[in-house]
Short mmCIF file of C-alpha atoms in Angstrom, two decimals:
data_model
loop_
_atom_site.label_atom_id
_atom_site.label_comp_id
_atom_site.label_asym_id
_atom_site.label_seq_id
_atom_site.Cartn_x
_atom_site.Cartn_y
_atom_site.Cartn_z
CA MET A 758 106.42 107.88 112.26
CA ALA A 759 104.02 110.29 111.50
CA GLY A 760 103.64 112.69 107.77
CA GLY A 761 106.66 115.24 107.67
CA PRO A 762 108.71 116.59 105.20
CA VAL A 763 110.76 114.51 102.25
CA VAL A 764 114.06 114.99 100.85
CA ARG A 765 113.51 116.43 97.32
CA SER A 766 116.25 114.95 95.70
CA MET A 767 115.97 111.22 94.12
CA ASP A 768 119.72 110.81 93.67
CA SER A 769 121.66 112.05 97.24
CA LEU A 770 120.87 113.64 100.08
CA GLY A 771 121.42 117.43 100.72
CA SER A 772 122.88 117.95 104.21
CA ARG A 773 120.68 120.60 105.50
CA ARG A 774 117.73 119.37 104.79
CA LEU A 775 118.64 116.38 106.10
CA ALA A 776 119.70 117.12 108.73
CA GLU A 777 115.52 119.20 109.00
CA LEU A 778 114.45 115.83 108.39
CA VAL A 779 116.48 113.34 110.59
CA THR A 780 115.95 116.50 114.04
CA GLY A 781 112.20 115.85 113.80
CA THR A 782 112.89 112.87 114.08
CA THR A 783 114.32 114.10 117.55
CA ALA A 784 111.32 115.48 118.17
CA GLY A 785 114.46 118.57 117.78
CA ARG A 786 117.00 118.13 119.48
CA ARG A 787 120.81 117.77 119.08
CA PRO A 788 120.29 114.56 118.22
CA GLY A 789 123.34 111.46 119.53
CA TYR A 790 125.05 108.97 117.68
CA ARG A 791 122.65 106.84 118.08
CA ALA A 792 119.60 109.19 117.62
CA LEU A 793 121.12 109.95 114.69
CA ALA A 794 121.39 106.84 113.28
CA GLN A 795 118.51 105.22 115.06
CA GLY A 796 116.63 108.96 112.58
CA VAL A 797 118.02 108.04 109.42
CA ARG A 798 116.52 104.77 109.27
CA THR A 799 113.09 105.74 110.53
CA LEU A 800 113.37 107.73 107.11
CA LEU A 801 114.50 105.75 105.24
CA LEU A 802 111.15 102.35 106.52
CA ASP A 803 108.70 105.53 106.12
CA GLY A 804 109.52 106.01 102.80
CA ARG A 805 110.40 110.00 103.41
CA ILE A 806 114.37 109.55 102.32
CA PRO A 807 114.89 106.21 99.29
CA LEU A 808 116.85 103.67 98.78
CA ARG A 809 120.11 104.35 97.51
CA ALA A 810 120.56 107.75 97.97
CA ARG A 811 124.45 109.11 98.36
CA LEU A 812 123.56 110.16 101.99
CA PRO A 813 126.05 112.95 102.84
CA ALA A 814 129.47 113.50 103.37
CA GLU A 815 130.48 113.12 107.13
CA ARG A 816 131.81 116.57 107.92
CA GLU A 817 128.99 118.62 105.67
CA PHE A 818 126.22 116.81 107.72
CA ALA A 819 127.85 117.44 111.12
CA GLY A 820 127.72 120.79 110.15
CA ALA A 821 124.51 121.29 109.51
CA LEU A 822 123.10 119.98 111.93
CA GLY A 823 125.43 121.49 114.64
CA VAL A 824 127.19 117.71 116.30
CA SER A 825 130.86 116.27 116.09
CA ARG A 826 132.19 114.64 112.99
CA ALA A 827 132.41 111.87 115.27
CA THR A 828 128.87 111.96 115.88
CA VAL A 829 127.58 111.92 111.82
CA THR A 830 131.19 108.85 111.22
CA ALA A 831 129.77 106.86 114.43
CA ALA A 832 126.04 106.92 113.29
CA TYR A 833 127.16 105.89 109.55
CA ASP A 834 129.56 103.06 111.03
CA LEU A 835 126.06 101.59 113.16
CA LEU A 836 123.55 102.38 110.46
CA ARG A 837 126.84 100.02 108.12
CA GLU A 838 126.14 97.29 110.64
CA SER A 839 122.39 97.17 110.93
CA GLY A 840 122.62 97.35 106.79
CA TYR A 841 120.68 100.23 106.02
CA ALA A 842 123.67 101.99 103.94
CA HIS A 843 126.87 100.67 102.90
CA SER A 844 129.74 102.90 101.64
CA ARG A 845 131.02 102.43 97.72
CA ARG A 846 135.32 103.79 98.05
CA GLY A 847 135.10 107.34 95.90
CA SER A 848 132.22 108.03 96.08
CA GLY A 849 130.63 108.07 99.37
CA THR A 850 128.01 106.70 102.06
CA TRP A 851 124.51 105.53 100.55
CA THR A 852 121.22 103.73 101.81
CA GLU A 853 120.79 101.25 102.01
CA LEU A 854 117.86 97.91 103.48
CA PRO A 855 119.21 94.75 105.32
CA GLU A 856 119.69 92.03 103.73
CA GLY A 857 116.58 89.86 104.11
CA ALA A 858 114.81 92.77 104.89
CA ARG A 859 112.72 92.84 101.22
CA PRO A 860 109.85 90.79 102.60
CA THR A 861 107.55 88.96 100.28
CA SER A 862 103.74 89.05 100.47
CA VAL A 863 102.09 86.31 102.90
CA ALA A 864 100.78 83.24 101.04
CA THR A 865 98.69 83.15 98.22
CA PRO A 866 95.20 84.05 98.40
CA ALA A 867 93.31 82.54 101.29
CA ALA A 868 91.19 79.16 101.57
CA GLY A 869 89.00 77.87 103.53
CA ASP A 870 85.77 79.48 105.53
CA ASP A 871 86.93 80.40 108.10
CA VAL A 872 90.29 83.33 106.42
CA ILE A 873 88.88 86.26 107.33
CA ASP A 874 90.38 87.72 103.71
CA LEU A 875 91.43 91.62 104.65
CA ALA A 876 93.44 92.06 101.52
CA ILE A 877 90.93 92.64 99.65
CA ALA A 878 89.95 95.83 99.36
CA ALA A 879 86.77 95.97 98.35
CA PRO A 880 82.70 95.60 99.04
CA GLY A 881 80.89 93.02 98.05
CA ALA A 882 77.74 94.37 95.52
CA VAL A 883 74.84 96.27 96.92
CA ALA A 884 73.02 92.57 96.80
CA GLU A 885 68.99 93.75 95.20
CA GLU A 886 71.13 96.74 93.62
CA LEU A 887 72.70 93.79 91.89
CA THR A 888 69.67 91.43 91.06
CA ALA A 889 68.43 95.17 89.60
CA ALA A 890 71.15 94.90 86.98
CA TYR A 891 71.20 91.38 85.81
CA ALA A 892 67.24 91.73 85.94
CA GLY A 893 66.94 94.75 83.43
CA ALA A 894 69.52 93.70 81.27
CA ALA A 895 68.17 89.37 80.67
CA PRO A 896 65.94 91.23 77.65
CA ASP A 897 69.41 92.95 75.64
CA VAL A 898 71.28 89.38 76.33
CA ALA A 899 68.95 87.35 73.49
CA ARG A 900 69.89 90.80 70.70
CA HIS A 901 73.92 90.15 71.57
CA ALA A 902 73.47 86.20 70.97
CA VAL A 903 73.00 86.03 67.93
CA THR A 904 76.06 88.25 66.59
CA PRO A 905 79.92 86.51 67.39
CA GLY A 906 79.60 88.56 71.00
CA TYR A 907 83.64 90.33 70.55
CA HIS A 908 83.79 94.21 71.04
CA PRO A 909 87.80 94.73 71.81
CA PHE A 910 86.46 98.19 72.31
CA GLY A 911 83.83 98.00 74.59
CA LEU A 912 79.69 97.50 73.85
CA PRO A 913 79.00 100.24 72.46
CA GLU A 914 76.66 101.16 74.50
CA LEU A 915 78.85 100.61 77.91
CA ARG A 916 81.00 102.99 75.69
CA ALA A 917 78.54 105.58 75.47
CA ALA A 918 77.36 105.50 79.41
CA ILE A 919 80.85 105.61 80.03
CA ALA A 920 81.66 108.76 78.02
CA GLU A 921 78.23 110.30 79.82
CA ARG A 922 79.55 109.72 82.73
CA TYR A 923 82.62 111.93 82.63
CA THR A 924 80.57 114.92 81.00
CA ARG A 925 78.16 114.75 83.66
CA ARG A 926 81.11 115.47 85.53
CA GLY A 927 82.01 118.36 84.10
CA LEU A 928 84.97 116.17 81.47
CA PRO A 929 83.96 116.20 77.76
CA THR A 930 84.12 113.02 76.30
CA LEU A 931 82.89 111.22 73.24
CA PRO A 932 81.70 107.52 73.24
CA ASP A 933 84.87 106.90 70.68
CA GLN A 934 87.51 108.25 73.98
CA ILE A 935 86.70 104.48 75.68
CA LEU A 936 88.11 101.42 76.13
CA VAL A 937 86.30 98.56 78.36
CA THR A 938 88.55 96.77 80.18
CA THR A 939 88.93 93.33 81.94
CA GLY A 940 88.11 95.42 84.94
CA ALA A 941 91.09 98.20 86.24
CA GLN A 942 94.91 96.69 86.17
CA GLN A 943 94.47 95.61 82.31
CA ALA A 944 93.54 99.33 82.09
CA VAL A 945 96.53 100.33 84.12
CA SER A 946 99.12 97.15 82.69
CA LEU A 947 98.23 98.39 78.88
CA THR A 948 99.12 102.74 78.97
CA LEU A 949 101.88 101.16 80.52
CA THR A 950 103.25 98.75 78.51
CA LEU A 951 102.09 100.88 75.58
CA LEU A 952 103.70 104.31 76.44
CA GLY A 953 106.77 102.88 78.12
CA ARG A 954 110.00 100.66 77.55
CA PRO A 955 112.67 99.19 79.24
CA GLY A 956 114.38 101.61 81.27
CA ASP A 957 111.99 104.34 80.81
CA ARG A 958 111.54 106.03 83.91
CA ILE A 959 108.49 106.16 85.78
CA VAL A 960 107.10 108.79 88.43
CA VAL A 961 105.13 106.57 91.71
CA GLU A 962 103.34 108.20 94.22
CA ASN A 963 105.13 106.51 97.69
CA PRO A 964 103.72 104.27 98.93
CA SER A 965 101.20 103.18 95.58
CA TYR A 966 98.34 100.31 94.38
CA ALA A 967 100.88 97.14 95.22
CA ASN A 968 99.95 96.13 91.93
CA ALA A 969 100.74 98.86 89.73
CA LEU A 970 103.83 99.13 90.73
CA SER A 971 104.34 94.77 90.29
CA VAL A 972 103.56 96.14 86.50
CA ILE A 973 105.65 98.32 87.05
CA ARG A 974 108.52 95.85 87.88
CA GLN A 975 107.28 93.80 85.13
CA LEU A 976 107.37 95.27 82.25
CA GLY A 977 111.54 97.03 83.85
CA LEU A 978 110.38 100.59 84.46
CA ARG A 979 112.13 102.64 86.87
CA ALA A 980 110.50 103.68 88.96
CA ALA A 981 111.26 106.92 91.81
CA PRO A 982 109.03 107.54 93.74
CA VAL A 983 107.91 110.64 95.42
CA PRO A 984 106.32 110.74 99.31
CA VAL A 985 102.89 110.80 99.87
CA THR A 986 102.32 110.91 104.02
CA GLU A 987 99.89 111.38 105.98
CA ASP A 988 99.07 115.53 105.06
CA GLY A 989 98.90 114.06 101.06
CA TRP A 990 100.77 115.74 98.53
CA ASP A 991 103.79 118.40 97.58
CA ALA A 992 102.91 119.44 94.73
CA GLU A 993 106.13 121.03 94.74
CA LEU A 994 108.29 117.77 95.30
CA PHE A 995 105.95 116.67 92.29
CA GLY A 996 107.39 118.78 89.69
CA ALA A 997 110.37 118.46 91.41
CA ALA A 998 110.86 114.80 90.80
CA LEU A 999 109.12 115.50 86.85
CA ARG A 1000 112.06 117.87 86.27
CA GLN A 1001 115.02 116.46 87.70
CA SER A 1002 114.05 112.56 86.64
CA ALA A 1003 112.43 113.42 83.39
CA PRO A 1004 110.22 110.79 83.49
CA ARG A 1005 108.12 109.42 80.62
CA LEU A 1006 105.10 108.61 82.00
CA ALA A 1007 104.22 109.18 86.14
CA TYR A 1008 101.08 106.87 88.04
CA LEU A 1009 99.42 108.55 90.16
CA ILE A 1010 95.74 108.04 92.01
CA PRO A 1011 94.83 111.49 93.66
CA ASP A 1012 91.83 110.69 94.60
CA PHE A 1013 90.94 108.96 98.05
CA GLN A 1014 94.59 106.85 97.27
CA ASN A 1015 95.81 103.53 97.28
CA PRO A 1016 96.07 103.04 100.70
CA THR A 1017 96.29 106.17 102.25
CA GLY A 1018 92.47 107.41 101.42
CA ARG A 1019 94.17 111.39 101.09
CA LEU A 1020 92.77 113.50 98.76
CA MET A 1021 94.65 115.95 96.26
CA PRO A 1022 93.50 119.80 96.74
CA PRO A 1023 92.67 120.71 92.65
CA GLU A 1024 95.34 123.23 93.33
CA GLN A 1025 97.88 120.94 93.79
CA ARG A 1026 95.99 118.81 90.67
CA GLN A 1027 96.26 121.93 88.52
CA GLN A 1028 99.99 121.58 88.95
CA VAL A 1029 101.01 118.57 88.94
CA ILE A 1030 99.06 119.37 85.47
CA ALA A 1031 101.49 122.15 84.37
CA ALA A 1032 104.78 120.69 85.13
CA ALA A 1033 104.04 116.71 83.92
CA ARG A 1034 102.71 119.67 80.64
CA ALA A 1035 106.48 121.39 80.78
CA THR A 1036 108.10 118.15 81.32
CA GLY A 1037 106.16 116.25 77.93
CA THR A 1038 105.15 113.75 80.79
CA TRP A 1039 102.36 111.41 80.26
CA LEU A 1040 99.85 111.44 83.51
CA VAL A 1041 98.68 108.15 83.98
CA VAL A 1042 95.45 109.10 86.56
CA ASP A 1043 94.37 105.86 88.44
CA GLU A 1044 90.44 107.07 90.04
CA THR A 1045 89.42 103.71 91.15
CA VAL A 1046 88.78 104.61 94.61
CA ALA A 1047 86.86 108.33 93.46
CA ASP A 1048 83.42 107.33 94.21
CA ILE A 1049 83.58 106.32 97.52
CA GLY A 1050 83.94 110.21 99.10
CA LEU A 1051 83.44 109.27 102.89
CA ASP A 1052 83.28 112.52 104.08
CA LEU A 1053 84.25 114.53 101.28
CA PRO A 1054 82.51 114.93 98.15
CA ARG A 1055 83.12 113.00 95.02
CA PRO A 1056 85.74 115.01 92.99
CA ALA A 1057 85.41 116.82 89.51
CA PRO A 1058 87.68 113.72 86.76
CA PHE A 1059 91.10 115.44 87.59
CA ALA A 1060 91.58 115.41 83.36
CA SER A 1061 88.26 118.64 83.41
CA LEU A 1062 91.13 121.08 85.21
CA ALA A 1063 93.37 120.40 82.53
CA GLY A 1064 91.63 122.71 80.55
CA SER A 1065 90.38 123.24 77.09
CA GLY A 1066 92.55 120.83 74.63
CA GLY A 1067 95.50 120.50 77.81
CA GLY A 1068 94.89 116.57 78.63
CA GLU A 1069 95.98 115.06 75.79
CA GLN A 1070 98.80 113.48 77.83
CA ILE A 1071 96.46 112.46 80.80
CA VAL A 1072 95.58 109.20 80.40
CA THR A 1073 92.37 108.49 82.85
CA VAL A 1074 92.03 104.48 84.90
CA GLY A 1075 88.08 104.04 86.20
CA SER A 1076 86.75 100.76 87.32
CA LEU A 1077 82.93 99.12 88.83
CA SER A 1078 85.62 97.25 91.24
CA LYS A 1079 84.94 99.81 94.57
CA GLY A 1080 81.10 101.27 94.20
CA HIS A 1081 79.72 98.08 92.59
CA TRP A 1082 81.25 95.02 92.38
CA SER A 1083 84.80 93.69 91.85
CA GLY A 1084 83.44 90.87 90.92
CA LEU A 1085 81.64 92.33 86.91
CA ARG A 1086 85.76 93.11 86.25
CA VAL A 1087 85.08 95.82 84.79
CA GLY A 1088 87.11 99.24 83.92
CA TRP A 1089 87.75 101.80 81.40
CA VAL A 1090 90.26 104.03 80.12
CA ARG A 1091 89.57 107.28 78.82
CA ALA A 1092 91.77 109.29 76.43
CA GLY A 1093 92.63 110.70 73.05
CA THR A 1094 91.45 108.58 70.44
CA ARG A 1095 94.11 107.90 68.46
CA LEU A 1096 95.26 106.17 71.56
CA ILE A 1097 92.03 104.47 72.33
CA THR A 1098 92.86 102.67 69.44
CA GLU A 1099 96.10 102.42 70.07
CA LEU A 1100 96.15 100.80 73.71
CA THR A 1101 92.55 97.69 71.48
CA ALA A 1102 95.40 97.16 69.18
CA LEU A 1103 97.63 96.00 71.36
CA ARG A 1104 94.36 94.55 74.00
CA VAL A 1105 93.12 91.97 71.21
CA THR A 1106 96.67 89.94 70.76
CA ALA A 1107 95.58 88.98 74.56
CA ASP A 1108 92.00 89.29 75.66
CA MET A 1109 90.23 90.20 72.79
CA SER A 1110 86.79 91.78 74.45
CA GLY A 1111 85.11 91.26 77.19
CA SER A 1112 81.75 89.36 78.85
CA VAL A 1113 78.98 91.05 77.33
CA LEU A 1114 76.77 89.53 79.69
CA ASP A 1115 79.24 91.73 82.83
CA GLN A 1116 78.93 94.73 79.74
CA LEU A 1117 75.62 94.88 79.82
CA VAL A 1118 75.01 95.01 83.73
CA ALA A 1119 77.86 97.65 84.35
CA GLY A 1120 75.44 100.02 82.57
CA ARG A 1121 72.42 99.07 84.19
CA LEU A 1122 74.31 100.14 87.28
CA ILE A 1123 75.50 103.03 85.26
CA GLU A 1124 72.14 104.40 85.24
CA ARG A 1125 71.11 103.60 89.41
CA GLU A 1126 74.80 104.43 90.38
CA THR A 1127 73.29 107.11 93.16
CA GLU A 1128 70.96 104.94 94.74
CA VAL A 1129 73.59 102.34 94.66
CA LEU A 1130 76.27 104.96 96.29
CA ARG A 1131 73.45 106.13 98.81
CA HIS A 1132 73.04 102.49 100.17
CA ARG A 1133 77.22 101.82 99.60
CA LEU A 1134 78.79 105.01 101.00
CA PRO A 1135 77.22 105.09 104.83
CA VAL A 1136 77.95 101.58 105.42
CA LEU A 1137 81.22 101.83 104.46
CA ARG A 1138 81.81 105.38 107.03
CA ALA A 1139 79.89 103.47 110.02
CA GLN A 1140 82.75 100.64 109.13
CA ARG A 1141 85.76 103.35 108.62
CA ASP A 1142 84.04 104.54 112.09
CA HIS A 1143 83.78 100.49 114.13
CA LEU A 1144 86.86 100.35 112.73
CA ALA A 1145 88.54 102.53 114.12
CA ASP A 1146 87.59 102.38 117.11
CA ALA A 1147 88.24 99.18 117.54
CA LEU A 1148 91.63 99.12 117.11
CA SER A 1149 92.10 102.25 119.47
CA ARG A 1150 90.49 100.15 122.22
CA GLU A 1151 92.14 97.07 121.50
CA PHE A 1152 96.10 99.00 120.74
CA PRO A 1153 95.48 102.34 121.70
CA GLN A 1154 99.74 102.71 120.89
CA TRP A 1155 98.74 102.55 117.01
CA ARG A 1156 98.34 105.14 115.28
CA TRP A 1157 96.53 106.92 111.81
CA LYS A 1158 94.79 110.02 110.16
CA LEU A 1159 91.45 108.55 109.73
CA PRO A 1160 91.01 108.93 105.71
CA PRO A 1161 88.23 111.24 103.72
CA GLY A 1162 87.34 108.76 101.99
CA GLY A 1163 88.18 104.64 100.50
CA MET A 1164 88.44 101.41 101.40
CA SER A 1165 91.46 100.91 104.25
CA LEU A 1166 93.45 102.96 107.31
CA TRP A 1167 96.79 103.22 106.96
CA VAL A 1168 97.84 102.20 110.12
CA ASP A 1169 101.16 103.08 112.45
CA LEU A 1170 101.56 100.17 114.32
CA GLY A 1171 104.67 102.14 116.17
CA ARG A 1172 107.70 99.31 115.06
CA PRO A 1173 108.43 97.81 111.41
CA VAL A 1174 106.84 94.55 112.20
CA ALA A 1175 104.41 94.26 109.51
CA SER A 1176 105.85 91.14 107.50
CA ALA A 1177 106.48 89.13 110.57
CA LEU A 1178 102.82 90.30 112.13
CA SER A 1179 100.53 89.39 108.99
CA ARG A 1180 102.08 86.38 109.42
CA ALA A 1181 101.32 85.67 112.93
CA ALA A 1182 97.53 86.83 111.80
CA LEU A 1183 97.49 84.26 108.69
CA ARG A 1184 98.47 82.02 110.80
CA HIS A 1185 94.75 82.48 113.13
CA GLY A 1186 93.19 82.57 110.16
CA VAL A 1187 93.35 86.89 108.97
CA ARG A 1188 95.12 87.23 105.54
CA ILE A 1189 96.23 91.24 105.67
CA GLU A 1190 99.10 93.24 104.16
CA GLY A 1191 101.94 95.22 105.81
CA GLY A 1192 102.96 98.09 104.50
CA SER A 1193 105.96 97.00 102.23
CA ARG A 1194 103.72 95.81 99.63
CA PHE A 1195 103.45 98.60 98.91
CA GLY A 1196 106.21 100.87 98.73
CA ALA A 1197 107.86 101.46 95.45
CA ASP A 1198 111.18 100.03 97.38
CA PRO A 1199 110.80 96.61 99.37
CA GLY A 1200 110.91 96.84 102.62
CA THR A 1201 110.08 99.97 102.94
CA PHE A 1202 107.23 101.02 104.82
CA GLU A 1203 107.62 97.92 108.02
CA HIS A 1204 105.70 99.88 110.47
CA ARG A 1205 103.22 100.21 108.51
CA LEU A 1206 99.40 97.58 107.47
CA ARG A 1207 96.31 98.50 105.47
CA PHE A 1208 93.33 97.60 107.30
CA PRO A 1209 90.48 97.20 104.90
CA TYR A 1210 87.17 98.83 106.35
CA THR A 1211 85.15 96.80 103.86
CA GLN A 1212 84.21 93.77 105.55
CA PRO A 1213 80.80 93.72 107.75
CA VAL A 1214 81.46 95.18 111.29
CA GLU A 1215 81.15 91.63 113.26
CA VAL A 1216 84.08 90.30 110.86
CA ILE A 1217 85.76 93.63 112.20
CA ASP A 1218 85.68 92.65 115.63
CA GLU A 1219 86.40 88.85 115.04
CA ALA A 1220 89.13 89.90 112.53
CA VAL A 1221 90.47 92.68 115.36
CA ARG A 1222 89.93 89.71 118.21
CA ARG A 1223 92.49 87.13 115.76
CA ILE A 1224 95.38 89.27 115.28
CA ALA A 1225 95.47 90.22 118.99
CA ALA A 1226 96.01 87.36 119.90
CA ALA A 1227 98.24 86.33 117.01
CA VAL A 1228 99.71 89.62 118.66
CA ASP A 1229 99.77 87.53 122.31
CA GLY A 1230 100.84 85.24 120.81
CA GLY A 1231 104.29 86.98 120.01
CA LEU A 1232 105.01 88.00 116.19
CA GLY A 1233 107.87 85.33 115.02
CA THR A 1234 111.07 85.64 113.52
CA ALA A 1235 112.16 87.45 110.62
CA GLY A 1236 112.84 83.92 109.30
CA ASP A 1237 109.26 82.90 109.58
CA GLU A 1238 108.43 81.46 105.53
CA PRO A 1239 106.81 84.79 104.13
CA GLY A 1240 105.00 82.60 101.93
CA ARG A 1241 104.27 82.83 97.21
CA PRO A 1242 103.91 86.40 96.07
CA HIS A 1243 100.52 86.85 94.58
CA TRP A 1244 97.90 89.87 94.36
CA VAL A 1245 95.97 92.09 96.00
CA ALA A 1246 93.07 95.17 95.39
#
């Protein structure tokens, strides 16, 4: 189920385009009715055709495929019987998922020292650098201790350091354009809350960051998914989604995308910016993983390609979580000064200010960012390669495309068993998330597993050993208790 072409319509599937996609899943052969039904199921579960999309009329689809209408009729009947389609009198046949095929998360956050938690794709700190940053921040604590300690916009010196960081990377930024938040998750939540209203459309990548998708659902925004395959984005498709959906917002992760690890090329970024400008769409660009370039250098900020005055509707989210340490809970928003003021007014209704001490430490880490990443990146690169080798030996039938950066492999299991595998793995002491958690449509990507390589190699080996034992022991049934919903990182 590797990456490939995708459909361009958000509401219906053209017969010619769907015929090309289905034929691709059958290695170019003219499909019989069972192969045709399986092809549609594969495309649906892989996020390459959307849920609740209308399938072509039987006669039209048969002509595009070069098969009899009876073949298409039988395939549609099989899809309906298996729960992957339903019909509405007078309005055709629509894609669907079977009842019970919308799995939730596997468990609450891991408890106990023996559980290997792979639902969190974030590394530990570089201990010596973190210790040095705390020591360096200590003299500043006394200066701040005589004040109330509330800085809703963020510590002025940290805002200045983050602004300078953007300026050095090619995006001139003033401190007044920065809001320091309690992690990137708060930054995303504040931005979507301020700019969106219940019922507004938001274009999202599919798959995408699970916690951002959760916020989108909680806010009542209507997601219009655009597939990201193993080959990356289709900028023309993204632009078509903007034109057809007339969305208020678009949320994207162009840098070592979570969970696929893909990197959007500069020319595609410019196409997306042009399409958003033409449609008046706000772009919320999540750059929390931008620092983790393992085979490629860190890209320039997305908004730097908008040109002078061209980035008014681009909101950039950043964080120290991936490159430094998630335990600091320091993130930020970079946007126009007016929007920063409005976001801060919203922020104080729930969170008056972030930790002064953490922000002081964050400033010290930014000063030594080059040294931190010089240590961090080779370790992550070695762990990525070690995980790939371990999985190749233990599970030769699994497939993935080695990402040029990021925190995890996006593994194709070859069959839709990811939720069952996650539950079985938990019984063996490994908490890992199936691909459905990252799908804009719950229940898709059931053949995918996000496997982080942020743990030391000895922990990776033990996790692979336990997962192999889980597979050997059987994956149970779809009726296994899925557990309560929770966050992932």
